[in-house]
CSV table of C-alpha atoms and ligand atoms in Angstrom, one decimal:
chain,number,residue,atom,x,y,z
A,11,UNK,CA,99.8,125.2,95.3
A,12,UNK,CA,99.1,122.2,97.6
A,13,UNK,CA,101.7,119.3,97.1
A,14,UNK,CA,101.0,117.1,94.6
A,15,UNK,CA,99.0,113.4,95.4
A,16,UNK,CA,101.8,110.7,94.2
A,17,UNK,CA,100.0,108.1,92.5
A,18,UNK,CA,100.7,104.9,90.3
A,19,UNK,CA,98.2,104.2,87.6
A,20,UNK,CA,97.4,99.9,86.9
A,21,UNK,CA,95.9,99.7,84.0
A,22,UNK,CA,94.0,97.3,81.1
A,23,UNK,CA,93.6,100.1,78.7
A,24,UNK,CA,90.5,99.9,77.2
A,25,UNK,CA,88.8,103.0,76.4
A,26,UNK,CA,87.4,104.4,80.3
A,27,UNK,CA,91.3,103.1,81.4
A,28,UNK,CA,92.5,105.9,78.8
A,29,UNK,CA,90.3,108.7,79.8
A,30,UNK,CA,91.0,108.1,83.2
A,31,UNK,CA,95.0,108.1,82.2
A,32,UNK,CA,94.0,110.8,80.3
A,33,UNK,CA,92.9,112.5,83.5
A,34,UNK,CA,95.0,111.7,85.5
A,35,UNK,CA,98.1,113.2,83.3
A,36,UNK,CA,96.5,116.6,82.9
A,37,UNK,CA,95.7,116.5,86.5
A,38,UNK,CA,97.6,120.2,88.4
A,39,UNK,CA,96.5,118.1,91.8
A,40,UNK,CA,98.5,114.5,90.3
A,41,UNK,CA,102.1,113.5,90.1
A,42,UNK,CA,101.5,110.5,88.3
A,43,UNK,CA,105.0,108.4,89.3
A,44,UNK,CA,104.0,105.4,86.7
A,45,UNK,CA,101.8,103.6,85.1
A,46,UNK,CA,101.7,99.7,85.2
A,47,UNK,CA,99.6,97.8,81.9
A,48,UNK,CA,97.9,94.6,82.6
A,49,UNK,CA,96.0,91.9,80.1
A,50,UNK,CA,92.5,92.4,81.2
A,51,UNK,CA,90.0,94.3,78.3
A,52,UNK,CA,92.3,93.4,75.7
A,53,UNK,CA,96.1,91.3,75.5
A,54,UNK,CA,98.4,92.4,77.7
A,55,UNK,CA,100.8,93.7,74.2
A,56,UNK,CA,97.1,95.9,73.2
A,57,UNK,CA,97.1,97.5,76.6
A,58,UNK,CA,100.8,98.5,76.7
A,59,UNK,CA,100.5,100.2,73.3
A,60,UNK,CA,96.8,101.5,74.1
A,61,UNK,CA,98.6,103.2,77.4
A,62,UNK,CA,101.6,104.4,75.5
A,63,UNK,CA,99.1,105.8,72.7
A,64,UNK,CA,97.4,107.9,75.6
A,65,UNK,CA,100.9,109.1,77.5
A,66,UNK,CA,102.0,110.4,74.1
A,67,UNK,CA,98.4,112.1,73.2
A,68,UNK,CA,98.6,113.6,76.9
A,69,UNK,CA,102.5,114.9,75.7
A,70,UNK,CA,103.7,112.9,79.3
A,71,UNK,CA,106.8,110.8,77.4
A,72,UNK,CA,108.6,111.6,81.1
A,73,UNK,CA,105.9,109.5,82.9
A,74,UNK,CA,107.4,105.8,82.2
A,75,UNK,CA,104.6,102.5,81.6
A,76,UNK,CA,105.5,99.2,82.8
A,77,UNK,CA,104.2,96.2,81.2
A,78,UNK,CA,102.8,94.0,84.0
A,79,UNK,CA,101.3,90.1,83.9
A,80,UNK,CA,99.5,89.3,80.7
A,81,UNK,CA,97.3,86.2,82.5
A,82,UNK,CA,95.7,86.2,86.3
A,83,UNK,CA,97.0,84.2,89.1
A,84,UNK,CA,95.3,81.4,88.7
A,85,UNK,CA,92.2,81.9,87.3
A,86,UNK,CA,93.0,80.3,83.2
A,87,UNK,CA,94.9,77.6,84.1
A,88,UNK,CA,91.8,75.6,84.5
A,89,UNK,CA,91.6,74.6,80.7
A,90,UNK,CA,87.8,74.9,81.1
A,91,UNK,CA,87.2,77.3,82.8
A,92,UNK,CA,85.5,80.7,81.2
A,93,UNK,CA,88.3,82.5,82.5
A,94,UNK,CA,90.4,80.6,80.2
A,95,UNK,CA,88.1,80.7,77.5
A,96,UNK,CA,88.2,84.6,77.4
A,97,UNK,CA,91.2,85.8,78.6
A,98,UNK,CA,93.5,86.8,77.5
A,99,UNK,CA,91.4,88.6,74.7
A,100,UNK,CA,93.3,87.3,71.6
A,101,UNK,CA,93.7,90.1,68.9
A,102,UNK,CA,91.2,90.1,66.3
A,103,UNK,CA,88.3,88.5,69.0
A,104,UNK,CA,86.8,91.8,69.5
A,105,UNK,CA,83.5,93.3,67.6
A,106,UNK,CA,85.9,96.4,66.9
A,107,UNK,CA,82.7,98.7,65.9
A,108,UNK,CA,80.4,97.4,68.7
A,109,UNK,CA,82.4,96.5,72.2
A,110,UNK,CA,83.3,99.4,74.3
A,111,UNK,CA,87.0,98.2,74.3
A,112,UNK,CA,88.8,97.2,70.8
A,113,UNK,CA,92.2,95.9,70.5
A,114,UNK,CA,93.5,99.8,69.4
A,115,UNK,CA,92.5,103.0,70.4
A,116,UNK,CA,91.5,105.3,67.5
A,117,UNK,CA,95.1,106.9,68.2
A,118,UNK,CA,98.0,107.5,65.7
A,119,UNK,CA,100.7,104.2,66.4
A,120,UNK,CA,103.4,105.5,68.9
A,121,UNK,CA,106.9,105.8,69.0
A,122,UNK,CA,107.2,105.5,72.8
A,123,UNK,CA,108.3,101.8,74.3
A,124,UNK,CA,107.4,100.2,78.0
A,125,UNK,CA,110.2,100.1,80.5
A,126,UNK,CA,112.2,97.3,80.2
A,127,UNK,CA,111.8,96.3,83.8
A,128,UNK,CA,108.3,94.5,84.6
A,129,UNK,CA,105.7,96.5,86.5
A,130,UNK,CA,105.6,94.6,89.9
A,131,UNK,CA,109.5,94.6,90.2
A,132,UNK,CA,109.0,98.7,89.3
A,133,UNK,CA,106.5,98.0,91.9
A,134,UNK,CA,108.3,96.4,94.8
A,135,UNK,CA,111.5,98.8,93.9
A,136,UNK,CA,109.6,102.5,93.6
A,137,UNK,CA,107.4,101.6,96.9
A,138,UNK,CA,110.4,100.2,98.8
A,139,UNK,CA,112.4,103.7,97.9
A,140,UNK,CA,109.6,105.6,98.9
A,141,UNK,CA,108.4,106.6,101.9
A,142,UNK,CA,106.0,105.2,104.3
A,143,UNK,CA,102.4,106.0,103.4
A,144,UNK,CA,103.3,108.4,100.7
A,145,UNK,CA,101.8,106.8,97.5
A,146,UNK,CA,98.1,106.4,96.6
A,147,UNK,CA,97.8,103.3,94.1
A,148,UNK,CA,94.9,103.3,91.8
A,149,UNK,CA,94.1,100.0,90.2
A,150,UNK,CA,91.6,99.6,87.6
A,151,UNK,CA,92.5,96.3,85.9
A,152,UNK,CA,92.9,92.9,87.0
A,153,UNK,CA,95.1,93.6,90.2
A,154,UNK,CA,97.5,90.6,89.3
A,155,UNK,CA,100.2,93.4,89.5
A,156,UNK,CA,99.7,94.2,92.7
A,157,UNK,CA,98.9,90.7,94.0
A,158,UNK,CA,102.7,89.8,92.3
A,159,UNK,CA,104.4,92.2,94.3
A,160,UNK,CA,102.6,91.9,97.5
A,161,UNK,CA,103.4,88.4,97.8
A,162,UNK,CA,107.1,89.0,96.9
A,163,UNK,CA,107.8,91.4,99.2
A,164,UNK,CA,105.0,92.6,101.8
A,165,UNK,CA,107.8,95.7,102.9
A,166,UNK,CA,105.7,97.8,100.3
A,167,UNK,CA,102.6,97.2,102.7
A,168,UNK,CA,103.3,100.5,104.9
A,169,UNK,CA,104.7,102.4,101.7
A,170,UNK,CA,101.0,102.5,100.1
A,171,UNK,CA,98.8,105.4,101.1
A,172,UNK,CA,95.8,103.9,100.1
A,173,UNK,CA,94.8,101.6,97.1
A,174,UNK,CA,91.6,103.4,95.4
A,175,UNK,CA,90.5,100.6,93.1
A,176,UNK,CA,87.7,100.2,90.2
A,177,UNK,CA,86.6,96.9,90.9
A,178,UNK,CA,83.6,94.6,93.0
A,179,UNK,CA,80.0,94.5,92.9
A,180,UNK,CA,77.3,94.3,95.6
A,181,UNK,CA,73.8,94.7,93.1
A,182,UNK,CA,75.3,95.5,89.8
A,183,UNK,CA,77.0,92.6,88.3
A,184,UNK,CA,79.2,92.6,85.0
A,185,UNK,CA,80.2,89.8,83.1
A,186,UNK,CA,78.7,87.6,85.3
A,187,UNK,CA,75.8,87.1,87.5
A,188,UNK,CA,77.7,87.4,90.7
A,189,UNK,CA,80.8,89.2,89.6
A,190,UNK,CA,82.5,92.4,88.5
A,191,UNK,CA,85.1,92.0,85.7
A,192,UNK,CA,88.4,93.1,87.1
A,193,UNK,CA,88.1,91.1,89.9
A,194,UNK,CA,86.2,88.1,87.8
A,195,UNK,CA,89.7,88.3,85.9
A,196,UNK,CA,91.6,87.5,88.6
A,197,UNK,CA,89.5,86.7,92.0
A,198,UNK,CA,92.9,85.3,94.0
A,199,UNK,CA,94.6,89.0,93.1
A,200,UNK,CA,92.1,90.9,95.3
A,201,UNK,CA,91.9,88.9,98.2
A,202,UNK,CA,95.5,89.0,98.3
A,203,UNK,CA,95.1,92.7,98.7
A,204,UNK,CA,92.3,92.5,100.5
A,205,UNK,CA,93.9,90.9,103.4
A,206,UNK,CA,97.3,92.7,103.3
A,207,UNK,CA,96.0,94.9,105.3
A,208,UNK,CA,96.2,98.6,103.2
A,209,UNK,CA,93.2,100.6,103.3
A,210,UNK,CA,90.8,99.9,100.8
A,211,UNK,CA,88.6,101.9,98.6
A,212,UNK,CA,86.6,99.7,96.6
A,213,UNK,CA,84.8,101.5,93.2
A,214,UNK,CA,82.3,99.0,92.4
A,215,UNK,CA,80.1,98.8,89.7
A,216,UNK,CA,77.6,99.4,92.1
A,217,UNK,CA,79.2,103.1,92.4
A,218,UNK,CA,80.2,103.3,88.0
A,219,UNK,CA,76.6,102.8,87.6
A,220,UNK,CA,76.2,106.5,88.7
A,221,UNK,CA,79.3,108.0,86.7
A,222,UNK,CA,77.7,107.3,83.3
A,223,UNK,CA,77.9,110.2,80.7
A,224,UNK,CA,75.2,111.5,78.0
A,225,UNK,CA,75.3,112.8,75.0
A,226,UNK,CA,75.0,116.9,76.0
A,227,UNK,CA,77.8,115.7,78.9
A,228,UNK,CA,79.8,114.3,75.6
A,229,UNK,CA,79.3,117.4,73.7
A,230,UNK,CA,80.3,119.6,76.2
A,231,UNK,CA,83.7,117.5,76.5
A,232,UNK,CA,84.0,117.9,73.0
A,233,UNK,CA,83.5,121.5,72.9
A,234,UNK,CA,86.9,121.9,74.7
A,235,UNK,CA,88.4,121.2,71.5
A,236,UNK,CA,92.0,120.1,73.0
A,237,UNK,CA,93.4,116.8,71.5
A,238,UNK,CA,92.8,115.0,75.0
A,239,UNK,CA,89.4,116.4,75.5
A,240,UNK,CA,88.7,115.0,71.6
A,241,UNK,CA,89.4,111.8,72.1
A,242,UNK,CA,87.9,111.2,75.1
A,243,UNK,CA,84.4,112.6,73.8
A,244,UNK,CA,84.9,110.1,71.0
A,245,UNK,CA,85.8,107.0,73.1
A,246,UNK,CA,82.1,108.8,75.7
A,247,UNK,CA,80.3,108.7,72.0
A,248,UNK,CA,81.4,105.1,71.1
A,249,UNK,CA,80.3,103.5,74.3
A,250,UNK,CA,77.3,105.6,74.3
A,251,UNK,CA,76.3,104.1,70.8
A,252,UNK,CA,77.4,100.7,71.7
A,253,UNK,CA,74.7,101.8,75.1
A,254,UNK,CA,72.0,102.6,72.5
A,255,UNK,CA,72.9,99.3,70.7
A,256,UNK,CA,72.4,97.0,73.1
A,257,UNK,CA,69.1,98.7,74.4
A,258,UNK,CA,67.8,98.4,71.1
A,259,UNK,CA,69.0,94.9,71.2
A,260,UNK,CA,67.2,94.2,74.3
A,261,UNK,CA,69.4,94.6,77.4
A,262,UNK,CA,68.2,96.1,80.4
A,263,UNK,CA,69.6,99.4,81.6
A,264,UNK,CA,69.9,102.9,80.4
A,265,UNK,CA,71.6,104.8,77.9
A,266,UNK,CA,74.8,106.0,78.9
A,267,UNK,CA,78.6,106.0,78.9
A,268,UNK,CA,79.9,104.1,82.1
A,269,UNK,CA,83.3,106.1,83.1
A,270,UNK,CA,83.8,103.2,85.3
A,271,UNK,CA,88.1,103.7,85.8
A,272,UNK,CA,88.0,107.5,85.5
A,273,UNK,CA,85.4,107.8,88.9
A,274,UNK,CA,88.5,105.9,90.8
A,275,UNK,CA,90.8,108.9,89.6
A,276,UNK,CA,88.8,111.0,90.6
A,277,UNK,CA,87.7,109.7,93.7
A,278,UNK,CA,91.5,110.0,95.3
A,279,UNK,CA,91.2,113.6,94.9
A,280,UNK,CA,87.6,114.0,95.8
A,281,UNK,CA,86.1,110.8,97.9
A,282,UNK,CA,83.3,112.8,99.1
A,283,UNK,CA,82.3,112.2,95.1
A,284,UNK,CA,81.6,108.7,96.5
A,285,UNK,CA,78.7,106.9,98.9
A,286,UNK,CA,81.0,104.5,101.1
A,287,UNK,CA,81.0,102.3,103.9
A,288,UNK,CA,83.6,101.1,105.9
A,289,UNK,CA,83.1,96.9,105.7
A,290,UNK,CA,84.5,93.3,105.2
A,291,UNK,CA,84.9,92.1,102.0
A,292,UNK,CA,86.4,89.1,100.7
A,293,UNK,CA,86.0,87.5,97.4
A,294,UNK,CA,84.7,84.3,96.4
A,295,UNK,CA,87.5,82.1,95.2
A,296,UNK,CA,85.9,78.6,95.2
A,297,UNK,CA,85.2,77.7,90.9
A,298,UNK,CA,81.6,78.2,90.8
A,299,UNK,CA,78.6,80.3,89.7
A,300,UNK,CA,79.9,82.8,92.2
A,301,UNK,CA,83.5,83.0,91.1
A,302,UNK,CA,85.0,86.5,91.6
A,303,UNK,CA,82.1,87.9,93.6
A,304,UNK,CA,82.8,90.4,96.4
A,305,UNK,CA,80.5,89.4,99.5
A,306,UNK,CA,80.2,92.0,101.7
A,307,UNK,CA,79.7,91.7,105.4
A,308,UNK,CA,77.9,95.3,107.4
A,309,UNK,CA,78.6,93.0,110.3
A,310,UNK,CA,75.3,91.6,110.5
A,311,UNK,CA,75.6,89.2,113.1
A,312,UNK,CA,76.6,86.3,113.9
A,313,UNK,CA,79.8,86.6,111.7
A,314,UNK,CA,81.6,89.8,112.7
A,315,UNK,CA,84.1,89.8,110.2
A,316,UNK,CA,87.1,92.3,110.7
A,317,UNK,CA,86.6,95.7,108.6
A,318,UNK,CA,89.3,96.1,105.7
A,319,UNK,CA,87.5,97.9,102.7
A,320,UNK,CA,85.7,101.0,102.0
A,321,UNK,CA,83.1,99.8,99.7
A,322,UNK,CA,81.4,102.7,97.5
A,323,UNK,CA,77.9,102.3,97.0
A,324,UNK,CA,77.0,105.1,95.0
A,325,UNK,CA,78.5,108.1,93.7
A,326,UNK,CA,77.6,111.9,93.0
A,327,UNK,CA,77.7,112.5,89.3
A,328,UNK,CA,77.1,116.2,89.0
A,329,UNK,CA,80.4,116.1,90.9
A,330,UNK,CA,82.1,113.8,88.8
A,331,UNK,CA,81.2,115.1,85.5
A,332,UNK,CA,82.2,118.7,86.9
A,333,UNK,CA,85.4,117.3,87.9
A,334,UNK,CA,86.0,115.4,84.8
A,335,UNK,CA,85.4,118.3,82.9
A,336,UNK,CA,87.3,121.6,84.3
A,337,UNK,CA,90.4,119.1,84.5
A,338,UNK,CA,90.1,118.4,80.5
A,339,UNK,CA,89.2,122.2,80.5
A,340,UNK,CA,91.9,123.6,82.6
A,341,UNK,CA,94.4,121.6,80.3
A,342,UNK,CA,93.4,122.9,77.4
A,343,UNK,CA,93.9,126.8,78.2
B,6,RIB,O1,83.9,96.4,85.2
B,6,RIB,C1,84.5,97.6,84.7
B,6,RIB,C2,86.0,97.4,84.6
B,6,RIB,O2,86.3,96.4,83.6
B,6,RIB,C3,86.7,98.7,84.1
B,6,RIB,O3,88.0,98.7,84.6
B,6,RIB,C4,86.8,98.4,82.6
B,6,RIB,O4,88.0,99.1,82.0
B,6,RIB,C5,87.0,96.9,82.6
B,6,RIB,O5,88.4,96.7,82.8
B,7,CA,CA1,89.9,99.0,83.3
């Protein structure tokens, strides 16, 4: 068998963070080194335990979680700003039967506890004794983690593979008009990373749009009949009902069950699953309308910008599903 890909999972579990954990654990073709929690879908104490809940589900107690920054960079300290106003997502604010993330994931409580040490000091520490270009990182939270340990010590830059990231829009836009909600979380954390100089691949919204689930592609998960492979069709059937909801309510869209995080999983074993382009991106970190947007540049002239992301403008889903599934399958025989 091939050699494993070494990757370390950044998380803001929420329910497509824990079937792409969920994944990633029962994975033959992952050695998953660690797993860093940050606030982001819920409080940085509810992601922590929502992560631990999944590593115990998956039977992984030897793969460690590190609890990482519970607030962005910068973005809340503006008193009024809506960054401040929503995050982090105080226990109790979430609709628990009608948002696609609640504050606990239908799991059994768990008896497994974080690392002691903080997750960008595990960072800085595990990429420093590493060698260079040898681990893939796969963000798909707020990338305050990341930003943290960059800044205090930029030897990790030629330790890092590649950084395959859920995050940035170019036409679909979430919470916002302009922006994607990782990055909208904390806008400073990816241009840090953006110009640090690691390559880049960027799985926006724009590409998530295309890894949405259905009902039969639910079932069929289900049919598996593993623990994992339960709960993730049940966390697929929750946001597809909360999908049917808000159509019925009125929003725009389709029905479906956006697997935004697990398409970035799944993309560092298969990136022919995703539409890229090799680009500039930087994010908008003035405090307007446009907050947290990722503005692309194809080098249209006059500004030729220097190329640092691969930006993923679609993706295949027959592929993804097909992955998603025979790993859930293969892990329950
Ligand atoms: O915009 C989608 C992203 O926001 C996903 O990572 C989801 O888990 C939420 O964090
Ligand atoms: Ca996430």
């Amino acid at each position: 068998m091939a050699e494993k890909r070494k990757i370390i999972l950044d998380v803001d579990t929420g329910s497509d963070d824990a079937v792409a954990i969920c994944a990633a654990l029962l994975s033959e073709e992952l050695e998953v080194l660690g797993i860093c929690s940050v606030g982001g879908n819920v409080e940085l104490k509810n992601t922590t335990d929502n992560t631990l809940r999944v590593v115990e589900l998956c039977k992984r107690p030897d793969v460690p979680v590190y609890r990482g920054a519970e607030l962005p960079l910068v973005s809340t300290l503006e008193p009024w700003s809506n960054q401040a106003q929503v995050l982090p997502n105080k226990e109790g604010t979430h609709d628990q039967d009608n948002a696609v993330h609640t504050d606990h994931l239908p799991l059994p409580p768990t008896t497994l506890k974080a690392q002691d040490k903080s997750a960008a000091v595990w960072l800085i520490e595990t990429l420093l004794s590493a060698g260079d270009g040898e681990i893939t990182l796969v963000p798909v939270g707020p990338i305050t983690n990341l930003a943290l340990a960059l800044r205090a010590d930029p030897r990790i830059i030629p330790k890092i593979k590649e950084i395959v990231l859920m995050g940035g829009a170019n036409n679909v836009y979430s919470p916002t008009q302009a922006a994607e909600f990782n990055v909208w979380c904390d806008p400073e954390a990816l241009e840090i990373v953006l110009q640090s100089g690691v390559k880049i691949t960027m799985v926006s919204l724009d590409a998530t749009s295309h890894a949405c689930l259905t009902w039969e592609q639910a079932k069929a998960i289900r049919d598996i009949g593993s623990p994992a492979a339960l709960f993730c069709a049940e966390l697929i059937e929750h946001r597809l009902r909360v999908s049917e909801a808000a159509l019925a309510g009125g929003k725009m869209g389709v029905v479906g069950a956006a697997l935004h995080d697990v398409l970035a999983v799944c993309a560092v074993l298969h990136p022919e699953v995703l539409r890229t382009e090799h680009v500039s991106c930087h994010v908008d970190v003035g405090h307007g309308y446009a907050y947290g947007s990722t503005l692309l540049n194809r080098n249209y002239k006059p500004i030729d910008m220097p190329k640092n992301c691969w930006f993923a403008y679609s993706a295949d889903t027959e592929l993804f599903f097909g992955w998603l599934y025979e790993t859930l399958k293969r892990a329950a025989e």
